[in-house]
């Protein structure tokens, strides 16, 4: 399975990517997570992009494409991947097409997650994450059983909120999505790869919709790479 998850901030790209990777052992490549990891580790790349992420604008194409190309070169991508947050511009979509062509890899689909802007603001403002394992939560839609403890890894007092999840940066991120990312939808439509799911549905229904695109209901579809140990 080699797919791109497309959608505005808060559409649920990360949520669905985590569910699918856990279930099928496909690599999750999230551009935002890679940038945040670099910021956390204070690498040269992290220092370069920190203010850009805080403001909610896009990191220049050249930097982003280089980072993703290096990630796709890793051996764990051979059996399949989910790209989350990349591509985000037409130039990135063209660069990805070129990268995959060189590797003789074909994309299965670009899955657009459609969600209303009003819902996105509510989702983003309620989001928090376990900094120990990366599990995502929400004040309303996905609360941990114990308010201070991660359901997944058991870490206590490790919940954090992203610095770009404030009202101003969210407005910028939404504007950037409409002006710079939406134009890539026709790119994938022309190639017969664009599929759309209703991202407003409950999380498990969105997962089912994505799986149904590949002929699966609650089981790996033909062509999915299943974890050997899972
Ligand atoms: P990035 O980290 O990619 O952020 P984003 O696209 O803004 O996406 P989010 O992570 O905010 O949302 P999501 O769709 O993953 O939603 P989630 O699953 O968390 O990028 C951050 C920044 O990095 C960018 O602004 C830019 O600066 C830079 N960057 C990244 N990629 C780049 C690129 N290619 N080029 C240039 N710059 C780049 O869900 C949100 C919340 O909703 C969660 O709390 C979740 O629990 C809840 N939720 C999810 N699904 C549902 C549902 N179905 N029903 C109810 N609640 C739900």
Short mmCIF file of C-alpha atoms and ligand atoms in Angstrom, two decimals:
data_model
loop_
_atom_site.label_atom_id
_atom_site.label_comp_id
_atom_site.label_asym_id
_atom_site.label_seq_id
_atom_site.Cartn_x
_atom_site.Cartn_y
_atom_site.Cartn_z
CA UNK A 1 0.00 0.00 0.00
CA UNK A 2 1.46 3.34 -1.08
CA UNK A 3 -0.86 6.22 -0.45
CA UNK A 4 -0.91 9.93 0.15
CA UNK A 5 -3.32 11.36 2.71
CA UNK A 6 -4.44 14.81 1.62
CA UNK A 7 -6.49 17.23 3.64
CA UNK A 8 -6.52 20.47 5.58
CA UNK A 9 -4.95 20.81 9.03
CA UNK A 10 -6.98 18.78 11.51
CA UNK A 11 -8.63 16.62 8.84
CA UNK A 12 -7.42 13.51 10.64
CA UNK A 13 -4.48 12.59 8.39
CA UNK A 14 -2.21 11.74 11.33
CA UNK A 15 -4.99 9.91 13.17
CA UNK A 16 -5.78 7.66 10.21
CA UNK A 17 -2.13 7.16 9.28
CA UNK A 18 -1.36 5.94 12.82
CA UNK A 19 -4.30 3.50 12.76
CA UNK A 20 -3.34 2.09 9.36
CA UNK A 21 0.36 1.82 10.09
CA UNK A 22 -0.30 0.03 13.35
CA UNK A 23 -2.70 -2.35 11.72
CA UNK A 24 -0.67 -3.15 8.63
CA UNK A 25 2.92 -2.22 9.42
CA UNK A 26 3.12 0.36 6.66
CA UNK A 27 5.61 3.18 7.25
CA UNK A 28 4.03 6.52 8.24
CA UNK A 29 5.93 9.48 6.81
CA UNK A 30 4.57 12.71 8.26
CA UNK A 31 6.33 15.83 7.01
CA UNK A 32 5.21 17.85 10.05
CA UNK A 33 6.47 15.17 12.48
CA UNK A 34 9.86 15.07 10.73
CA UNK A 35 10.17 18.85 11.03
CA UNK A 36 9.08 18.77 14.70
CA UNK A 37 11.63 16.04 15.46
CA UNK A 38 14.37 18.22 13.96
CA UNK A 39 13.16 21.22 15.98
CA UNK A 40 13.18 19.13 19.17
CA UNK A 41 16.71 17.88 18.46
CA UNK A 42 17.87 21.40 17.53
CA UNK A 43 19.37 20.22 14.23
CA UNK A 44 20.37 22.75 11.54
CA UNK A 45 17.14 21.90 9.70
CA UNK A 46 15.14 22.32 12.90
CA UNK A 47 16.58 25.78 13.55
CA UNK A 48 15.87 26.74 9.95
CA UNK A 49 12.19 25.77 10.07
CA UNK A 50 11.13 26.46 13.68
CA UNK A 51 9.67 29.94 13.10
CA UNK A 52 7.97 28.81 9.88
CA UNK A 53 6.09 26.04 11.69
CA UNK A 54 5.14 28.36 14.54
CA UNK A 55 3.62 30.81 12.05
CA UNK A 56 1.81 28.06 10.13
CA UNK A 57 3.25 28.90 6.71
CA UNK A 58 4.98 26.37 4.44
CA UNK A 59 8.62 25.37 4.61
CA UNK A 60 10.24 26.10 1.19
CA UNK A 61 9.75 23.30 -1.35
CA UNK A 62 13.47 22.68 -1.83
CA UNK A 63 14.03 21.91 1.87
CA UNK A 64 10.90 19.79 2.20
CA UNK A 65 11.51 17.75 -0.96
CA UNK A 66 15.09 16.99 0.12
CA UNK A 67 13.91 15.79 3.54
CA UNK A 68 11.19 13.53 2.11
CA UNK A 69 13.47 12.14 -0.61
CA UNK A 70 15.97 11.10 2.09
CA UNK A 71 13.17 9.46 4.11
CA UNK A 72 11.84 7.55 1.10
CA UNK A 73 15.36 6.22 0.49
CA UNK A 74 15.26 4.37 3.82
CA UNK A 75 14.90 0.59 3.47
CA UNK A 76 11.75 0.46 5.65
CA UNK A 77 9.80 2.25 2.89
CA UNK A 78 10.26 -0.63 0.45
CA UNK A 79 7.13 -2.47 1.58
CA UNK A 80 4.76 0.46 1.51
CA UNK A 81 4.15 3.86 3.07
CA UNK A 82 1.58 6.47 3.95
CA UNK A 83 2.59 10.02 3.14
CA UNK A 84 0.92 12.51 5.50
CA UNK A 85 1.38 16.22 4.82
CA UNK A 86 3.44 15.72 1.67
CA UNK A 87 3.00 16.82 -1.05
CA UNK A 88 1.50 20.21 -0.20
CA UNK A 89 2.28 22.16 -3.36
CA UNK A 90 2.19 21.34 -7.06
CA UNK A 91 6.02 21.53 -7.15
CA UNK A 92 6.17 18.92 -4.35
CA UNK A 93 3.68 16.68 -6.18
CA UNK A 94 5.81 16.87 -9.33
CA UNK A 95 8.99 16.14 -7.38
CA UNK A 96 7.36 13.13 -5.70
CA UNK A 97 6.22 11.78 -9.06
CA UNK A 98 9.80 12.04 -10.30
CA UNK A 99 11.22 10.35 -7.15
CA UNK A 100 8.82 7.42 -7.41
CA UNK A 101 9.39 7.07 -11.15
CA UNK A 102 13.13 6.68 -10.52
CA UNK A 103 12.38 3.97 -7.96
CA UNK A 104 9.83 2.32 -10.32
CA UNK A 105 7.20 2.67 -7.60
CA UNK A 106 3.55 3.34 -8.34
CA UNK A 107 1.19 5.17 -6.00
CA UNK A 108 -2.06 3.35 -5.18
CA UNK A 109 -4.05 6.47 -4.38
CA UNK A 110 -4.11 10.05 -3.15
CA UNK A 111 -6.87 10.04 -0.53
CA UNK A 112 -8.52 13.39 0.11
CA UNK A 113 -10.10 13.73 3.56
CA UNK A 114 -12.91 16.24 3.22
CA UNK A 115 -13.80 18.20 6.40
CA UNK A 116 -15.58 21.57 6.94
CA UNK A 117 -13.40 24.47 8.09
CA UNK A 118 -15.54 25.03 11.25
CA UNK A 119 -15.01 21.44 12.38
CA UNK A 120 -11.25 21.78 11.78
CA UNK A 121 -10.90 24.65 14.21
CA UNK A 122 -12.69 22.65 16.91
CA UNK A 123 -10.55 19.59 16.24
CA UNK A 124 -7.26 21.44 16.30
CA UNK A 125 -8.02 23.51 19.37
CA UNK A 126 -8.88 20.37 21.35
CA UNK A 127 -5.92 18.28 20.25
CA UNK A 128 -3.11 17.03 22.50
CA UNK A 129 -0.45 14.36 22.14
CA UNK A 130 1.52 12.02 24.36
CA UNK A 131 5.12 13.21 24.05
CA UNK A 132 6.38 9.77 25.11
CA UNK A 133 4.76 7.67 22.34
CA UNK A 134 3.09 10.14 19.96
CA UNK A 135 -0.48 8.93 20.54
CA UNK A 136 -2.99 11.66 19.67
CA UNK A 137 -6.00 12.68 21.81
CA UNK A 138 -8.78 15.24 21.81
CA UNK A 139 -10.60 17.08 24.62
CA UNK A 140 -13.95 16.02 23.17
CA UNK A 141 -13.51 13.30 20.53
CA UNK A 142 -10.82 11.10 22.07
CA UNK A 143 -10.18 11.50 25.78
CA UNK A 144 -7.69 9.30 27.63
CA UNK A 145 -9.30 7.08 30.31
CA UNK A 146 -7.24 8.82 32.99
CA UNK A 147 -6.83 12.57 32.21
CA UNK A 148 -3.08 12.55 33.03
CA UNK A 149 -2.08 9.14 31.66
CA UNK A 150 -1.57 7.92 28.11
CA UNK A 151 -3.84 4.94 27.32
CA UNK A 152 -1.30 3.55 24.91
CA UNK A 153 2.05 3.69 26.71
CA UNK A 154 1.02 4.52 30.30
CA UNK A 155 3.24 7.64 30.50
CA UNK A 156 2.05 10.09 33.17
CA UNK A 157 1.93 13.90 32.75
CA UNK A 158 3.41 13.72 29.25
CA UNK A 159 0.60 15.35 27.28
CA UNK A 160 1.63 18.34 25.15
CA UNK A 161 -0.10 20.77 22.77
CA UNK A 162 1.50 22.03 19.55
CA UNK A 163 2.69 25.66 19.44
CA UNK A 164 1.02 26.08 16.01
CA UNK A 165 -2.40 25.02 17.31
CA UNK A 166 -3.31 28.57 18.39
CA UNK A 167 -6.11 30.51 16.65
CA UNK A 168 -3.84 32.75 14.55
CA UNK A 169 -1.57 29.97 13.23
CA UNK A 170 -4.59 27.74 12.54
CA UNK A 171 -6.16 30.50 10.41
CA UNK A 172 -2.87 30.82 8.50
CA UNK A 173 -2.60 27.05 8.03
CA UNK A 174 -6.14 26.86 6.68
CA UNK A 175 -5.46 29.74 4.28
CA UNK A 176 -2.28 28.05 3.09
CA UNK A 177 -4.20 24.82 2.51
CA UNK A 178 -6.81 26.55 0.35
CA UNK A 179 -4.32 28.60 -1.67
CA UNK A 180 -1.34 26.25 -2.03
CA UNK A 181 -2.37 22.67 -1.32
CA UNK A 182 -5.86 22.39 -2.84
CA UNK A 183 -4.42 23.04 -6.33
CA UNK A 184 -2.73 19.62 -6.19
CA UNK A 185 -6.12 17.84 -6.20
CA UNK A 186 -6.51 18.19 -10.01
CA UNK A 187 -2.92 16.90 -10.38
CA UNK A 188 -3.95 13.56 -8.86
CA UNK A 189 -7.39 13.58 -10.45
CA UNK A 190 -5.80 13.80 -13.91
CA UNK A 191 -3.73 10.73 -13.07
CA UNK A 192 -6.79 8.78 -11.92
CA UNK A 193 -5.40 8.54 -8.36
CA UNK A 194 -7.65 10.93 -6.43
CA UNK A 195 -10.14 9.33 -4.01
CA UNK A 196 -12.26 11.20 -1.50
CA UNK A 197 -13.50 10.09 1.91
CA UNK A 198 -15.83 11.88 4.32
CA UNK A 199 -13.45 13.09 7.02
CA UNK A 200 -16.42 14.41 9.07
CA UNK A 201 -17.44 10.85 9.97
CA UNK A 202 -16.36 9.25 13.29
CA UNK A 203 -12.73 8.08 13.27
CA UNK A 204 -13.47 4.36 12.86
CA UNK A 205 -15.84 5.07 9.95
CA UNK A 206 -13.17 7.13 8.21
CA UNK A 207 -10.77 4.18 8.59
CA UNK A 208 -13.42 1.86 7.11
CA UNK A 209 -13.94 4.24 4.18
CA UNK A 210 -10.21 4.29 3.44
CA UNK A 211 -9.96 0.51 3.67
CA UNK A 212 -13.01 0.14 1.42
CA UNK A 213 -11.17 2.10 -1.28
CA UNK A 214 -8.74 -0.78 -1.40
CA UNK A 215 -11.38 -3.49 -1.28
CA UNK A 216 -11.00 -4.15 2.45
CA UNK A 217 -13.60 -3.79 5.20
CA UNK A 218 -11.73 -4.60 8.37
CA UNK A 219 -8.99 -6.70 6.93
CA UNK A 220 -5.90 -6.07 4.86
CA UNK A 221 -6.86 -5.74 1.19
CA UNK A 222 -4.96 -7.38 -1.62
CA UNK A 223 -1.63 -5.65 -1.91
CA UNK A 224 -1.51 -4.39 1.70
CA UNK A 225 1.72 -5.17 3.48
CA UNK A 226 0.92 -6.91 6.74
CA UNK A 227 3.32 -6.88 9.71
CA UNK A 228 4.96 -10.28 10.04
CA UNK A 229 4.61 -10.15 13.82
CA UNK A 230 1.21 -8.50 13.88
P1 LIG B 1 1.49 19.06 9.89
O1 LIG B 1 2.07 18.47 11.10
O2 LIG B 1 1.37 18.19 8.69
O3 LIG B 1 0.10 19.70 10.29
P2 LIG B 1 -1.27 19.82 9.50
O4 LIG B 1 -1.37 19.45 8.08
O5 LIG B 1 -1.67 21.19 9.82
O6 LIG B 1 -2.05 18.67 10.01
P3 LIG B 1 -2.37 18.35 11.48
O7 LIG B 1 -1.30 17.49 12.07
O8 LIG B 1 -2.71 19.62 12.20
O9 LIG B 1 -3.73 17.60 11.30
P4 LIG B 1 -4.10 16.12 10.90
O10 LIG B 1 -4.83 16.14 9.60
O11 LIG B 1 -2.94 15.18 11.02
O12 LIG B 1 -5.18 15.86 12.03
P5 LIG B 1 -5.11 14.92 13.32
O13 LIG B 1 -5.13 13.50 12.91
O14 LIG B 1 -4.03 15.36 14.27
O15 LIG B 1 2.33 20.33 9.44
C1 LIG B 1 2.72 21.31 10.37
C2 LIG B 1 3.56 22.37 9.69
O16 LIG B 1 4.75 21.77 9.11
C3 LIG B 1 2.92 23.10 8.50
O17 LIG B 1 2.09 24.17 8.94
C4 LIG B 1 4.17 23.59 7.76
O18 LIG B 1 4.75 24.70 8.38
C5 LIG B 1 5.11 22.41 7.91
N1 LIG B 1 4.97 21.44 6.80
C6 LIG B 1 4.49 20.16 6.92
N2 LIG B 1 4.47 19.55 5.72
C7 LIG B 1 4.95 20.45 4.82
C8 LIG B 1 5.16 20.40 3.42
N3 LIG B 1 4.89 19.31 2.70
N4 LIG B 1 5.67 21.50 2.82
C9 LIG B 1 5.97 22.61 3.53
N5 LIG B 1 5.79 22.73 4.86
C10 LIG B 1 5.29 21.66 5.52
O19 LIG B 1 -6.55 15.26 13.94
C11 LIG B 1 -6.80 16.50 14.55
C12 LIG B 1 -7.65 16.29 15.82
O20 LIG B 1 -8.94 15.85 15.45
C13 LIG B 1 -7.08 15.25 16.77
O21 LIG B 1 -7.24 15.68 18.10
C14 LIG B 1 -7.93 13.99 16.51
O22 LIG B 1 -8.08 13.25 17.71
C15 LIG B 1 -9.26 14.60 16.05
N6 LIG B 1 -9.88 13.79 15.02
C16 LIG B 1 -9.27 13.15 13.97
N7 LIG B 1 -10.17 12.52 13.20
C17 LIG B 1 -11.39 12.78 13.77
C18 LIG B 1 -12.72 12.40 13.43
N8 LIG B 1 -12.97 11.64 12.36
N9 LIG B 1 -13.71 12.85 14.24
C19 LIG B 1 -13.47 13.63 15.33
N10 LIG B 1 -12.22 14.00 15.69
C20 LIG B 1 -11.20 13.58 14.92
#
